PDB file of C-alpha atoms in Angstrom:
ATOM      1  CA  UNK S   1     143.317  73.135-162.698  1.00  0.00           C
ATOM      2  CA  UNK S   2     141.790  76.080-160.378  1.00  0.00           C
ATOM      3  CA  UNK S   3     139.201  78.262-161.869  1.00  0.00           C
ATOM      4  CA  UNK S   4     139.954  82.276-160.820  1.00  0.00           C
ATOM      5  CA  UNK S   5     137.510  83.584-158.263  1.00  0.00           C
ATOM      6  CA  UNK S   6     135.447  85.628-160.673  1.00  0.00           C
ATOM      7  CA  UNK S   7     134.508  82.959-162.514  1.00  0.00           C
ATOM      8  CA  UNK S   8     132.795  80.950-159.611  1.00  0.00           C
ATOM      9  CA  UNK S   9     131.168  83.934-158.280  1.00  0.00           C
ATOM     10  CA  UNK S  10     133.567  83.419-155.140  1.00  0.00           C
ATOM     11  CA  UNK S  11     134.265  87.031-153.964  1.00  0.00           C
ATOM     12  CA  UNK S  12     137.996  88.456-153.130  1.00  0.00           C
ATOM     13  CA  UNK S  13     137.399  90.647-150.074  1.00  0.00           C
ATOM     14  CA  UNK S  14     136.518  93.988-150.688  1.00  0.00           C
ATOM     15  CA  UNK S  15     134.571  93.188-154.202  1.00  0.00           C
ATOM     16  CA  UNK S  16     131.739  95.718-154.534  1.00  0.00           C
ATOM     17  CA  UNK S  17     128.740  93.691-154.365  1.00  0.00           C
ATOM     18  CA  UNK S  18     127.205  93.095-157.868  1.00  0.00           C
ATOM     19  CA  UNK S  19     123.504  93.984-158.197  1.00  0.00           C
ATOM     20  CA  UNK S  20     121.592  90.863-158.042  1.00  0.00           C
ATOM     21  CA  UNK S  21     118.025  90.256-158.602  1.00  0.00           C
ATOM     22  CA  UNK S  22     116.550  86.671-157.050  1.00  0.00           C
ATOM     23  CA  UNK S  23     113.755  84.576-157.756  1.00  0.00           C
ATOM     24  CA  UNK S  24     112.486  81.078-156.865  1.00  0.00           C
ATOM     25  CA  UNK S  25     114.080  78.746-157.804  1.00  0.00           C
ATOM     26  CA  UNK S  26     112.146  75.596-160.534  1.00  0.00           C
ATOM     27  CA  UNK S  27     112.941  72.294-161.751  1.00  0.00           C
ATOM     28  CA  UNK S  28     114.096  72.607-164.825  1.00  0.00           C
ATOM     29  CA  UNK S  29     115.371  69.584-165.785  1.00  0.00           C
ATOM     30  CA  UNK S  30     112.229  67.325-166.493  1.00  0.00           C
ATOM     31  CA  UNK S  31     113.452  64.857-169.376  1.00  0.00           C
ATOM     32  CA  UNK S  32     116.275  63.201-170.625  1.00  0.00           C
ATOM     33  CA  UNK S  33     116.984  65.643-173.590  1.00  0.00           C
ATOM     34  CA  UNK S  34     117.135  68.762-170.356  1.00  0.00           C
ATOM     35  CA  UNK S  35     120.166  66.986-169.484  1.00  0.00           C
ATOM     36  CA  UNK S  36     122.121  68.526-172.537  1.00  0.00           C
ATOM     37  CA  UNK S  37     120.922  72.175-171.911  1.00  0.00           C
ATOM     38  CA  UNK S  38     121.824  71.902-167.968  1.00  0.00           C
ATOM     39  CA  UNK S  39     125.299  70.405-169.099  1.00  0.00           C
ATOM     40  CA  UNK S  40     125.568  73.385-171.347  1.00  0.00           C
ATOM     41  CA  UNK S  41     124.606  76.061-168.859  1.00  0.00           C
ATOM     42  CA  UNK S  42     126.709  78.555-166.865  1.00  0.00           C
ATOM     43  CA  UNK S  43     124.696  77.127-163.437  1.00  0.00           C
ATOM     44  CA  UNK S  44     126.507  73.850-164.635  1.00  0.00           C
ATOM     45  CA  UNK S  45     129.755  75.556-165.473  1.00  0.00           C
ATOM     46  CA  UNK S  46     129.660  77.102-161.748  1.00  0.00           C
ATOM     47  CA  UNK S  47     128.690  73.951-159.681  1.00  0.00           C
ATOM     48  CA  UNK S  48     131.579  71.784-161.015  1.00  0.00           C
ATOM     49  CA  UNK S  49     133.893  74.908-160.947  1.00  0.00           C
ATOM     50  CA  UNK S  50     132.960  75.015-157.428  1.00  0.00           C
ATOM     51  CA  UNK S  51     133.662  71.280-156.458  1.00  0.00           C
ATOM     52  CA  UNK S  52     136.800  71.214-158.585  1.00  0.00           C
ATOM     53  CA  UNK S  53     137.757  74.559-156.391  1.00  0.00           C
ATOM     54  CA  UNK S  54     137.121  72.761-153.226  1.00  0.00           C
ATOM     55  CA  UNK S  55     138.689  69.782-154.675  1.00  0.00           C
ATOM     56  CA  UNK S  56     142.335  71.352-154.950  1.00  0.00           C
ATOM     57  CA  UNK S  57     141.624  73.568-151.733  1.00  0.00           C
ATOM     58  CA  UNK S  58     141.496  70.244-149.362  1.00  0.00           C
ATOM     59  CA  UNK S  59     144.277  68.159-151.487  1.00  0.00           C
ATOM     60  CA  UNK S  60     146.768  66.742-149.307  1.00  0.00           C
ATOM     61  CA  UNK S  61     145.240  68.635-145.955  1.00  0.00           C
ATOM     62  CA  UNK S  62     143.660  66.561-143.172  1.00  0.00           C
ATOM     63  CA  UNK S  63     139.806  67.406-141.428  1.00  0.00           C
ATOM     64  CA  UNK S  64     141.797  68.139-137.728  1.00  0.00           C
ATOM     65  CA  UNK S  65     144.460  70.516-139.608  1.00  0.00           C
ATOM     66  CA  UNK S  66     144.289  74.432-139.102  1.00  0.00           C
ATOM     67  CA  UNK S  67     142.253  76.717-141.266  1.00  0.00           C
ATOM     68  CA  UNK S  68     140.379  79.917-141.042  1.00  0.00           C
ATOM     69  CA  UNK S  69     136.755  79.787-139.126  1.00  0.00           C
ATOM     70  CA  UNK S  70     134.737  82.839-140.678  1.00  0.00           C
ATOM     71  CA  UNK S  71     131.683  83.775-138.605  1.00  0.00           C
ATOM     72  CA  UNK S  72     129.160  82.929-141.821  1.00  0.00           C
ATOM     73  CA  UNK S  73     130.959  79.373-141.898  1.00  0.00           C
ATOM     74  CA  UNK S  74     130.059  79.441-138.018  1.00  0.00           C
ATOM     75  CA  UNK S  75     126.257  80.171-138.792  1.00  0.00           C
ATOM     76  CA  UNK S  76     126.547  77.468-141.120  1.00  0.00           C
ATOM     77  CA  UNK S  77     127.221  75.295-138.253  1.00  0.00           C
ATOM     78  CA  UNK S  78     124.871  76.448-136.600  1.00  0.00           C
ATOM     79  CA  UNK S  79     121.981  76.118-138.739  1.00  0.00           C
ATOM     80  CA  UNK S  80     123.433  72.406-139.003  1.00  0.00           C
ATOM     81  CA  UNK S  81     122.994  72.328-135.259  1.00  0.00           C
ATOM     82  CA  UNK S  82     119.530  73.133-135.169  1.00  0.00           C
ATOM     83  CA  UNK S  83     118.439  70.240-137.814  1.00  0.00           C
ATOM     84  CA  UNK S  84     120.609  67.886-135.721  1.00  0.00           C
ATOM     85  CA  UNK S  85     118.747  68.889-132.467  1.00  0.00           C
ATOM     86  CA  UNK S  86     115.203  69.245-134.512  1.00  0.00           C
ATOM     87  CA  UNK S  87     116.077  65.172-135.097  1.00  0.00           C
ATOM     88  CA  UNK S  88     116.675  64.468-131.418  1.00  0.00           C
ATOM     89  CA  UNK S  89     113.043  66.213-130.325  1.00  0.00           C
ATOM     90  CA  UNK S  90     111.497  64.354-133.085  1.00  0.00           C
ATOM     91  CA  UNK S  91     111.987  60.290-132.676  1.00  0.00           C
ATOM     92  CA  UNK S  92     110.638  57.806-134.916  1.00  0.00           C
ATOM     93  CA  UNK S  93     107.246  56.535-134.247  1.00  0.00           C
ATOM     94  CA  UNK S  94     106.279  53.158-133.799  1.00  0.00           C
ATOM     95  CA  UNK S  95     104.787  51.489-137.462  1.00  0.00           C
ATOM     96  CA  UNK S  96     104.828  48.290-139.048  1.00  0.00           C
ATOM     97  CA  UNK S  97     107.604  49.169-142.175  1.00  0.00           C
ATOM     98  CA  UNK S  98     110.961  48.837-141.250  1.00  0.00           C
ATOM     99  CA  UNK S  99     112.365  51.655-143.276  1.00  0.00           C
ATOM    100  CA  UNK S 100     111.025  55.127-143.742  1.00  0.00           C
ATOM    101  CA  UNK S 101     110.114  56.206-140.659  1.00  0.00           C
ATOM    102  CA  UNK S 102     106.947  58.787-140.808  1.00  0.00           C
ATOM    103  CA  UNK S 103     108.471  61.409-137.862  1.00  0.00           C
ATOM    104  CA  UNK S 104     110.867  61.943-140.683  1.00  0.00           C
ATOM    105  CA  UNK S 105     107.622  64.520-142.243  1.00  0.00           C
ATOM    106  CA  UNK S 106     107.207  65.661-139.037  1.00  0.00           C
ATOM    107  CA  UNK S 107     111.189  66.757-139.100  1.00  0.00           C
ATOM    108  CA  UNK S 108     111.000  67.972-142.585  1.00  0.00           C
ATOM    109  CA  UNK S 109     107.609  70.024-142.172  1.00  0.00           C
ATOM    110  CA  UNK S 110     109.504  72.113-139.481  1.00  0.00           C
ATOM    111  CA  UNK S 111     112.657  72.924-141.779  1.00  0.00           C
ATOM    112  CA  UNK S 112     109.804  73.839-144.416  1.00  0.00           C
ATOM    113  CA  UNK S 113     108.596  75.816-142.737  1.00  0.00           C
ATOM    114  CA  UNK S 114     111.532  77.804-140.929  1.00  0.00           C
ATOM    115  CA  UNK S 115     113.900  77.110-143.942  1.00  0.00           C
ATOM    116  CA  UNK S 116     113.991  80.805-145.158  1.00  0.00           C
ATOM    117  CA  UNK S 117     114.409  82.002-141.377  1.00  0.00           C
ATOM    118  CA  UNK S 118     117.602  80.053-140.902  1.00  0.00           C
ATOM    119  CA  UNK S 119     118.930  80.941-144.487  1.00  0.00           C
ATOM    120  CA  UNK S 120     118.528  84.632-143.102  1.00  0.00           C
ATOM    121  CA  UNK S 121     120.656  83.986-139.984  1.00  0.00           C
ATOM    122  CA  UNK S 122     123.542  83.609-142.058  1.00  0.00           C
ATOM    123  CA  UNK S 123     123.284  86.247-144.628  1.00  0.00           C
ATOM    124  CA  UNK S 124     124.001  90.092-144.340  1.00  0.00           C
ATOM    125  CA  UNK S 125     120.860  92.317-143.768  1.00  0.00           C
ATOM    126  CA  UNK S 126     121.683  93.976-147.508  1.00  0.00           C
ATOM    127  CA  UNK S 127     120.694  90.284-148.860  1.00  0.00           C
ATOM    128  CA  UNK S 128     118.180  89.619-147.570  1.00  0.00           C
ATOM    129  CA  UNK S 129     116.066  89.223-150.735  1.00  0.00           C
ATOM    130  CA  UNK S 130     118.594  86.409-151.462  1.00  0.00           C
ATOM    131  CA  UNK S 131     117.095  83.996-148.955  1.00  0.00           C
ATOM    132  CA  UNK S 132     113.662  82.687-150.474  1.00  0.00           C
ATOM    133  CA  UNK S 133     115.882  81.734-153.198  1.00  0.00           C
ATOM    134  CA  UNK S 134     118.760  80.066-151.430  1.00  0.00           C
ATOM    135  CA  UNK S 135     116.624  78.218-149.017  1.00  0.00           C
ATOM    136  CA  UNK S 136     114.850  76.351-152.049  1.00  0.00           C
ATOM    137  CA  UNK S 137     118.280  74.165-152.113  1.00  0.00           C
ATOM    138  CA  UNK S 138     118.744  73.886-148.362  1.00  0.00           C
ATOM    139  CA  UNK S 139     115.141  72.354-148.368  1.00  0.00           C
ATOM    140  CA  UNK S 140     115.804  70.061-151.191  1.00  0.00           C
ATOM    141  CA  UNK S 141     119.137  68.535-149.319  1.00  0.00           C
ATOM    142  CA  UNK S 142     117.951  66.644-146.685  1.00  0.00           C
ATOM    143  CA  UNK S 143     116.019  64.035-148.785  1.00  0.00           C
ATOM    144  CA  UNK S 144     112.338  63.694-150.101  1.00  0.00           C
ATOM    145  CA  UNK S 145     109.908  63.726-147.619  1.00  0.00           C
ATOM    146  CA  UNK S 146     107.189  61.793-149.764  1.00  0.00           C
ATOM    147  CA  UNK S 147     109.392  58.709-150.426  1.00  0.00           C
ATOM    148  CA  UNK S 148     111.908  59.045-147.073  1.00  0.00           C
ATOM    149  CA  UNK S 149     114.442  58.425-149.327  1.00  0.00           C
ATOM    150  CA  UNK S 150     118.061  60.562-149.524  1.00  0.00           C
ATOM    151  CA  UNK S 151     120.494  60.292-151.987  1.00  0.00           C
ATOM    152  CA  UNK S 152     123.572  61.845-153.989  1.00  0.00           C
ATOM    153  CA  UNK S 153     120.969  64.565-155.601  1.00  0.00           C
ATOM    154  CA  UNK S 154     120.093  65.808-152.413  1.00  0.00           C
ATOM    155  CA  UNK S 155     123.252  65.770-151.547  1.00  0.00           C
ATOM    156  CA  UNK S 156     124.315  67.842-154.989  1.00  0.00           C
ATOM    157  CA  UNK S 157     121.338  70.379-153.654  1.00  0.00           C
ATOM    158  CA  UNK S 158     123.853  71.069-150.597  1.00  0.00           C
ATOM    159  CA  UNK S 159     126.487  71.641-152.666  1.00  0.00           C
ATOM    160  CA  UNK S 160     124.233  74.010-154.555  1.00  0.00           C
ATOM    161  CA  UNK S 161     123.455  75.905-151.549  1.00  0.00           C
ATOM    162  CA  UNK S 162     127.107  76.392-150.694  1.00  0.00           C
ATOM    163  CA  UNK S 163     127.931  77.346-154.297  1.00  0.00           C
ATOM    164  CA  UNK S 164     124.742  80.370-154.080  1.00  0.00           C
ATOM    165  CA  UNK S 165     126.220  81.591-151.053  1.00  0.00           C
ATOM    166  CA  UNK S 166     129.655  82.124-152.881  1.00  0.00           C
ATOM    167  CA  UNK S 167     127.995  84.131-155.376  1.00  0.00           C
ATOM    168  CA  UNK S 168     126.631  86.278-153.526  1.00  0.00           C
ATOM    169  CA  UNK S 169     129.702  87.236-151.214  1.00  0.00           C
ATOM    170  CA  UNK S 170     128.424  85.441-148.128  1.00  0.00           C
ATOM    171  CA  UNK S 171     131.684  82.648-148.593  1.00  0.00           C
ATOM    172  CA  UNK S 172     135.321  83.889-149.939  1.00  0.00           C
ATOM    173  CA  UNK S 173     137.973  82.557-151.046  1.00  0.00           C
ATOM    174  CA  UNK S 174     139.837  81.940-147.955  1.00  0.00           C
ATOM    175  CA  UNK S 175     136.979  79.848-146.825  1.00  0.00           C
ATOM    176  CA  UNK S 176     137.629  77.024-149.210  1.00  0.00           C
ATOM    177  CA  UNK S 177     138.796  74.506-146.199  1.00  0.00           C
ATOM    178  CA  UNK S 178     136.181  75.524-143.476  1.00  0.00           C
ATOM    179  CA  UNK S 179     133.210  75.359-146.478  1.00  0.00           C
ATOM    180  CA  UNK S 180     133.989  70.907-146.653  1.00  0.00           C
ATOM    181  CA  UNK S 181     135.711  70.603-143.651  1.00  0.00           C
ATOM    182  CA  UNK S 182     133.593  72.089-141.509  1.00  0.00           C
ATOM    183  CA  UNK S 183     130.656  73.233-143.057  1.00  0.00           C
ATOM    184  CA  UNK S 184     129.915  69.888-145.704  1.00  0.00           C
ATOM    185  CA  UNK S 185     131.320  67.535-142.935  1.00  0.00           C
ATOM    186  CA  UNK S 186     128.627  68.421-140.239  1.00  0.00           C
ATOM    187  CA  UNK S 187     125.935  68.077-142.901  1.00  0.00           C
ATOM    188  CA  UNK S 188     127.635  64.915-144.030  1.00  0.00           C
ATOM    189  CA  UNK S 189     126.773  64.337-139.742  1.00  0.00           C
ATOM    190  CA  UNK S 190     124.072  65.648-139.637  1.00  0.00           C
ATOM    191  CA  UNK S 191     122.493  63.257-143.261  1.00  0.00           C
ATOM    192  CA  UNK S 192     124.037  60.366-141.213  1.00  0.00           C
ATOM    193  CA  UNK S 193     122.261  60.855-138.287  1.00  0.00           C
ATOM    194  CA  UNK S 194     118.647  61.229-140.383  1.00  0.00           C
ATOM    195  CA  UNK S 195     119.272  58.175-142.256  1.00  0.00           C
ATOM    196  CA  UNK S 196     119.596  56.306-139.775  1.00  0.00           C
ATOM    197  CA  UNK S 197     117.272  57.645-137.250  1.00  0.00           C
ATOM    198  CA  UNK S 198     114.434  57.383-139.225  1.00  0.00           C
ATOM    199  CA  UNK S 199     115.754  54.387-141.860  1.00  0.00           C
ATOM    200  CA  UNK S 200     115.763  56.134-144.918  1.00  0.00           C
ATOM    201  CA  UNK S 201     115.758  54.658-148.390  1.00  0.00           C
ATOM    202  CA  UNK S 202     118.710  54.769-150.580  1.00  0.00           C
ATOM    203  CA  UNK S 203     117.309  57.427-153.897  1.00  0.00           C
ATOM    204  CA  UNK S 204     117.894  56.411-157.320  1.00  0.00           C
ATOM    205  CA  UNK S 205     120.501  53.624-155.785  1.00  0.00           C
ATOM    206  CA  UNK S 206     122.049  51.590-158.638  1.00  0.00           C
ATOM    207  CA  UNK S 207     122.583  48.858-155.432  1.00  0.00           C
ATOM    208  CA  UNK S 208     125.673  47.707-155.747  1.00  0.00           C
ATOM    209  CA  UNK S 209     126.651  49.157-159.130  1.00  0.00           C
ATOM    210  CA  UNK S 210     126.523  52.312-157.267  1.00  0.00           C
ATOM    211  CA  UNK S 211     129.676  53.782-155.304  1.00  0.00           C
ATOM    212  CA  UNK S 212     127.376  54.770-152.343  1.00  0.00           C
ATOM    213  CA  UNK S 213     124.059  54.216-151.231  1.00  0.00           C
ATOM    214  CA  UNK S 214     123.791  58.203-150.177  1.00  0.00           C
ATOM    215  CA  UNK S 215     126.731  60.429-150.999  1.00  0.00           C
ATOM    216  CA  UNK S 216     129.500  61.037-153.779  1.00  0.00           C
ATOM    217  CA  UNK S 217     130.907  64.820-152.958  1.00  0.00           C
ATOM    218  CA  UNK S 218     133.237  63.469-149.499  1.00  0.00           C
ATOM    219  CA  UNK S 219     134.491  60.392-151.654  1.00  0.00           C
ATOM    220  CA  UNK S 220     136.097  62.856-154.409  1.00  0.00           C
ATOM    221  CA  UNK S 221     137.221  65.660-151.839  1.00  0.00           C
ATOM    222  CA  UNK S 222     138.583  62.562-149.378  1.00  0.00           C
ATOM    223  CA  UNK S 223     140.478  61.515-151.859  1.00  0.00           C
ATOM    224  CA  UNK S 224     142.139  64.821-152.712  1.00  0.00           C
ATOM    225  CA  UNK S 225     142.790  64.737-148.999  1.00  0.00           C
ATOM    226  CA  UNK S 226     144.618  61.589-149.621  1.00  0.00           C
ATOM    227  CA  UNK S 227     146.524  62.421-152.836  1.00  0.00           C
ATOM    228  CA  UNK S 228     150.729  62.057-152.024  1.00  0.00           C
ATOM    229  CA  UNK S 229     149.878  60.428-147.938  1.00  0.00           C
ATOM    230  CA  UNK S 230     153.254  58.901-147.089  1.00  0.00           C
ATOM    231  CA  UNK S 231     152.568  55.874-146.244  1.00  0.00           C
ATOM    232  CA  UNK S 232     148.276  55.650-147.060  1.00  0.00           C
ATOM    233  CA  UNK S 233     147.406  54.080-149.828  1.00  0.00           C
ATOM    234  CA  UNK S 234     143.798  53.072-151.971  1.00  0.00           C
ATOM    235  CA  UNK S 235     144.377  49.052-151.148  1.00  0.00           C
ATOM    236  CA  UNK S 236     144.154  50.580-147.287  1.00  0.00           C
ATOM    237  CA  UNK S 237     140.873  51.789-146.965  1.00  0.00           C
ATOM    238  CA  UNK S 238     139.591  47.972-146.919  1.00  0.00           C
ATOM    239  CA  UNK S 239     141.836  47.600-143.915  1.00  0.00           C
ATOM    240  CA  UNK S 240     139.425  47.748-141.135  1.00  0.00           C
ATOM    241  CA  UNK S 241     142.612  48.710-138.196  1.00  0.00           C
ATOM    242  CA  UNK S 242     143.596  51.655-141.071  1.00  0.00           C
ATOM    243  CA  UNK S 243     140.069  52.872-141.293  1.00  0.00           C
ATOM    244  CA  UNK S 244     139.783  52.943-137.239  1.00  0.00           C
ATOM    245  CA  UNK S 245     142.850  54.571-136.708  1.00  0.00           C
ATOM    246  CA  UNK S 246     142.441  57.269-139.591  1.00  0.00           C
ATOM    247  CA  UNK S 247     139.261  58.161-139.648  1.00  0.00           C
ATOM    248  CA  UNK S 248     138.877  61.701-138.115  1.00  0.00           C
ATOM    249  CA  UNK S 249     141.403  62.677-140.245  1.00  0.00           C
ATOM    250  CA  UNK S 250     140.318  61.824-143.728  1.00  0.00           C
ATOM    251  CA  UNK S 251     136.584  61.883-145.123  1.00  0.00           C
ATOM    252  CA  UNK S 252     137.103  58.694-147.250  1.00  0.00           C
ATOM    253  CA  UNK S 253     137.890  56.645-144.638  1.00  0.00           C
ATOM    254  CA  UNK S 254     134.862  58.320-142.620  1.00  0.00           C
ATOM    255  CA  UNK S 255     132.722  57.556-145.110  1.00  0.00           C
ATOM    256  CA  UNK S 256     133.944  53.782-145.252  1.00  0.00           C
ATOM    257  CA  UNK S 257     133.576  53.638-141.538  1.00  0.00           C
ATOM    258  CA  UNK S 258     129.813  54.158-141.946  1.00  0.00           C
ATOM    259  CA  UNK S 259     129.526  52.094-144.574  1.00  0.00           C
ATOM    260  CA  UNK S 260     130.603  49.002-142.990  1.00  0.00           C
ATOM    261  CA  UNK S 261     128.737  50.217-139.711  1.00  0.00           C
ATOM    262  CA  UNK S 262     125.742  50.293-141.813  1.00  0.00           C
ATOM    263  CA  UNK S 263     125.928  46.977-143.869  1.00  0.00           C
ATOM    264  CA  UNK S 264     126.760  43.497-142.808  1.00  0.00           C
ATOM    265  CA  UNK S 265     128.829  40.757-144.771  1.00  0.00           C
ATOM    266  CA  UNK S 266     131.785  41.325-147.315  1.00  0.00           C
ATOM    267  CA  UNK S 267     133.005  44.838-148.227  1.00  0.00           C
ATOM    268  CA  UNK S 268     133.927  43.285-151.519  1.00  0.00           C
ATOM    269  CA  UNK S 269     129.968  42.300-151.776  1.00  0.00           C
ATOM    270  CA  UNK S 270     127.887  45.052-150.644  1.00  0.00           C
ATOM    271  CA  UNK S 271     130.303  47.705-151.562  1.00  0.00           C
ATOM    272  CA  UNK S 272     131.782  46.366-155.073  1.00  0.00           C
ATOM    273  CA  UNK S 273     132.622  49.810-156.719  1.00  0.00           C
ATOM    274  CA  UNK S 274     134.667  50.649-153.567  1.00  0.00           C
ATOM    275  CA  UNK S 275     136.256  47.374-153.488  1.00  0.00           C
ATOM    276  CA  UNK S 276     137.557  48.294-157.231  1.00  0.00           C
ATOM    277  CA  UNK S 277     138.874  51.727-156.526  1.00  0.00           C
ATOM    278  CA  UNK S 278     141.137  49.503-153.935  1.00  0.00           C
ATOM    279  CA  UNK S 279     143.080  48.375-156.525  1.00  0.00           C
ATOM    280  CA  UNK S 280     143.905  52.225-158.393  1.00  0.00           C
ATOM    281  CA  UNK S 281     147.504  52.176-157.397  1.00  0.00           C
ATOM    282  CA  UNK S 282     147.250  55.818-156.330  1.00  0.00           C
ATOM    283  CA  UNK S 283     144.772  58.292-155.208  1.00  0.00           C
ATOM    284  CA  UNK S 284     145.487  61.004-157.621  1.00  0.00           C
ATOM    285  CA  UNK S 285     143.997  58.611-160.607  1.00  0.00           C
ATOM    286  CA  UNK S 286     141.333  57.884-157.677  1.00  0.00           C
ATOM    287  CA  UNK S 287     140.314  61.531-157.178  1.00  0.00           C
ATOM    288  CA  UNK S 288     140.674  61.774-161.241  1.00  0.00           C
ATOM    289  CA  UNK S 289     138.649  58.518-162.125  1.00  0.00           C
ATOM    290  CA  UNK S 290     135.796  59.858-159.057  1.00  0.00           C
ATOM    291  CA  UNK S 291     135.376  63.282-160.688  1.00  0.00           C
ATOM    292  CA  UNK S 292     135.042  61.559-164.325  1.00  0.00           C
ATOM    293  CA  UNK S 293     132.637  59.098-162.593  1.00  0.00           C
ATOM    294  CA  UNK S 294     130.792  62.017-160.454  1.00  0.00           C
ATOM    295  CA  UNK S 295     130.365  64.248-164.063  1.00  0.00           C
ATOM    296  CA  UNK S 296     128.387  60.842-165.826  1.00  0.00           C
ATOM    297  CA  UNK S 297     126.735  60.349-162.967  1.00  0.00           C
TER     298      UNK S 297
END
């Protein structure tokens, strides 16, 4: 099902700009009995609206297909830039743990610091009060720089961002495609490159119970992309020579790629959940059983 526009807070062109008042951002969701009230909320309502948008806007479409390149979609890579070149001029230092590498502080103190300046680069001037608050989630996506540890919350707080700058005007509708394919796919580059760089810690990681150690969001849009492939099916992705040859096409088979990069041994071993979904005999009840999965989760 698609959700209209106005209810995501995605904005035809040529909407007048509704008068919006912003704040920072809290936690709000503290204890286990918060979890009902943010499942009840409209913020709830409008984050899955907004992946289940972006879910039908990919399906069937590959990553090197043609779409429209917006020039706040281009900011958006280029604020992705910067954190990827921020990594390269800060390399891990030298210390007896093997994972959680301490530069990673050093990296995050710098997008603390300068998160609401590159949040501004890629809104208009007449929102500008809107970037203290959006910045909050950009800040909060990149993993916690007390434990070095990333995971599919941080990952949720990127979606977040993306979803704010819908409702406020700065995305549209016709910028469904660019927002994961080019936009959530450099982050997705960018989250790669920091966890390995500076060896970060899987958060809240149910092992191998889990689908991922890191991320959720390109598993459930890769397998929209997937959803009626000719001759691609789910018992392919375990096929190394499939994966190799499809990758830059499809996010789920880019995110299997680093997976087995990353871990050594059995796929059916250290990646058990994905092993599973091999069997679904198609990826429409993939995407389906991922978004059910994604909602408990």
């Amino acid at each position: 099902f698609f959700f209209p526009p106005y209810l995501l807070g995605i904005s035809e062109e040529g909407a007048p700009p509704l008068q919006q008042s912003f704040m920072i951002p809290k936690k709000e969701i503290n204890m286990v009995s918060d979890m009902a009230k943010w499942k009840r909320s409209q913020a709830y309502a409008d984050y899955m609206g907004f992946i289940l948008t972006l879910n039908e806007g990919v399906r069937g479409k590959k990553l090197t297909c043609e779409y429209k390149v917006s020039e706040p979609v281009e900011k958006l890579v280029g604020l992705l830039n910067t954190l990827d070149r921020w990594i390269d001029e800060t390399p891990p230092v030298d210390q007896p743990s093997r994972f959680g590498n301490k530069a990673f502080r050093t990296w995050y103190a710098k997008l603390d610091q300068e998160a609401e300046k590159l949040v501004a680069t890629v809104i208009p001037k007449h929102l500008a009060d809107a970037a203290a608050e959006v910045a909050v989630y950009l800040k909060e996506s990149v993993g916690n720089s007390t434990r070095i540890d990333y995971g599919t919350g941080h990952e949720a707080a990127f979606a977040a961002f993306l979803c704010c700058l819908c409702k406020i005007g700065v995305l549209r509708v016709d910028d469904q495609m660019a927002i994961v394919f080019k936009v959530f796919n450099r982050y997705l580059e960018v989250m790669r490159k920091l966890q390995k760089t500076y060896r970060m810690e899987p958060a809240g990681s149910q092992g191998v119970w889990g689908l991922d150690d890191f991320q959720f969001l390109p598993f459930i849009w890769g397998s929209s992309q997937l959803i009626d492939h000719p001759n691609l099916e789910p018992r392919h992705f375990v096929d190394e020579k499939v994966v190799n040859e499809n990758h830059k096409d499809f996010m789920f088979l880019e995110c299997i790629l680093f997976i087995t990069e990353m871990k050594t041994g059995p796929f059916a071993e250290h990646s058990n959940q994905l092993w599973n979904i091999s069997a679904v005999p198609s990826w429409s009840k993939v995407n389906q059983g991922l978004i059910r999965m994604y909602k408990a989760e």
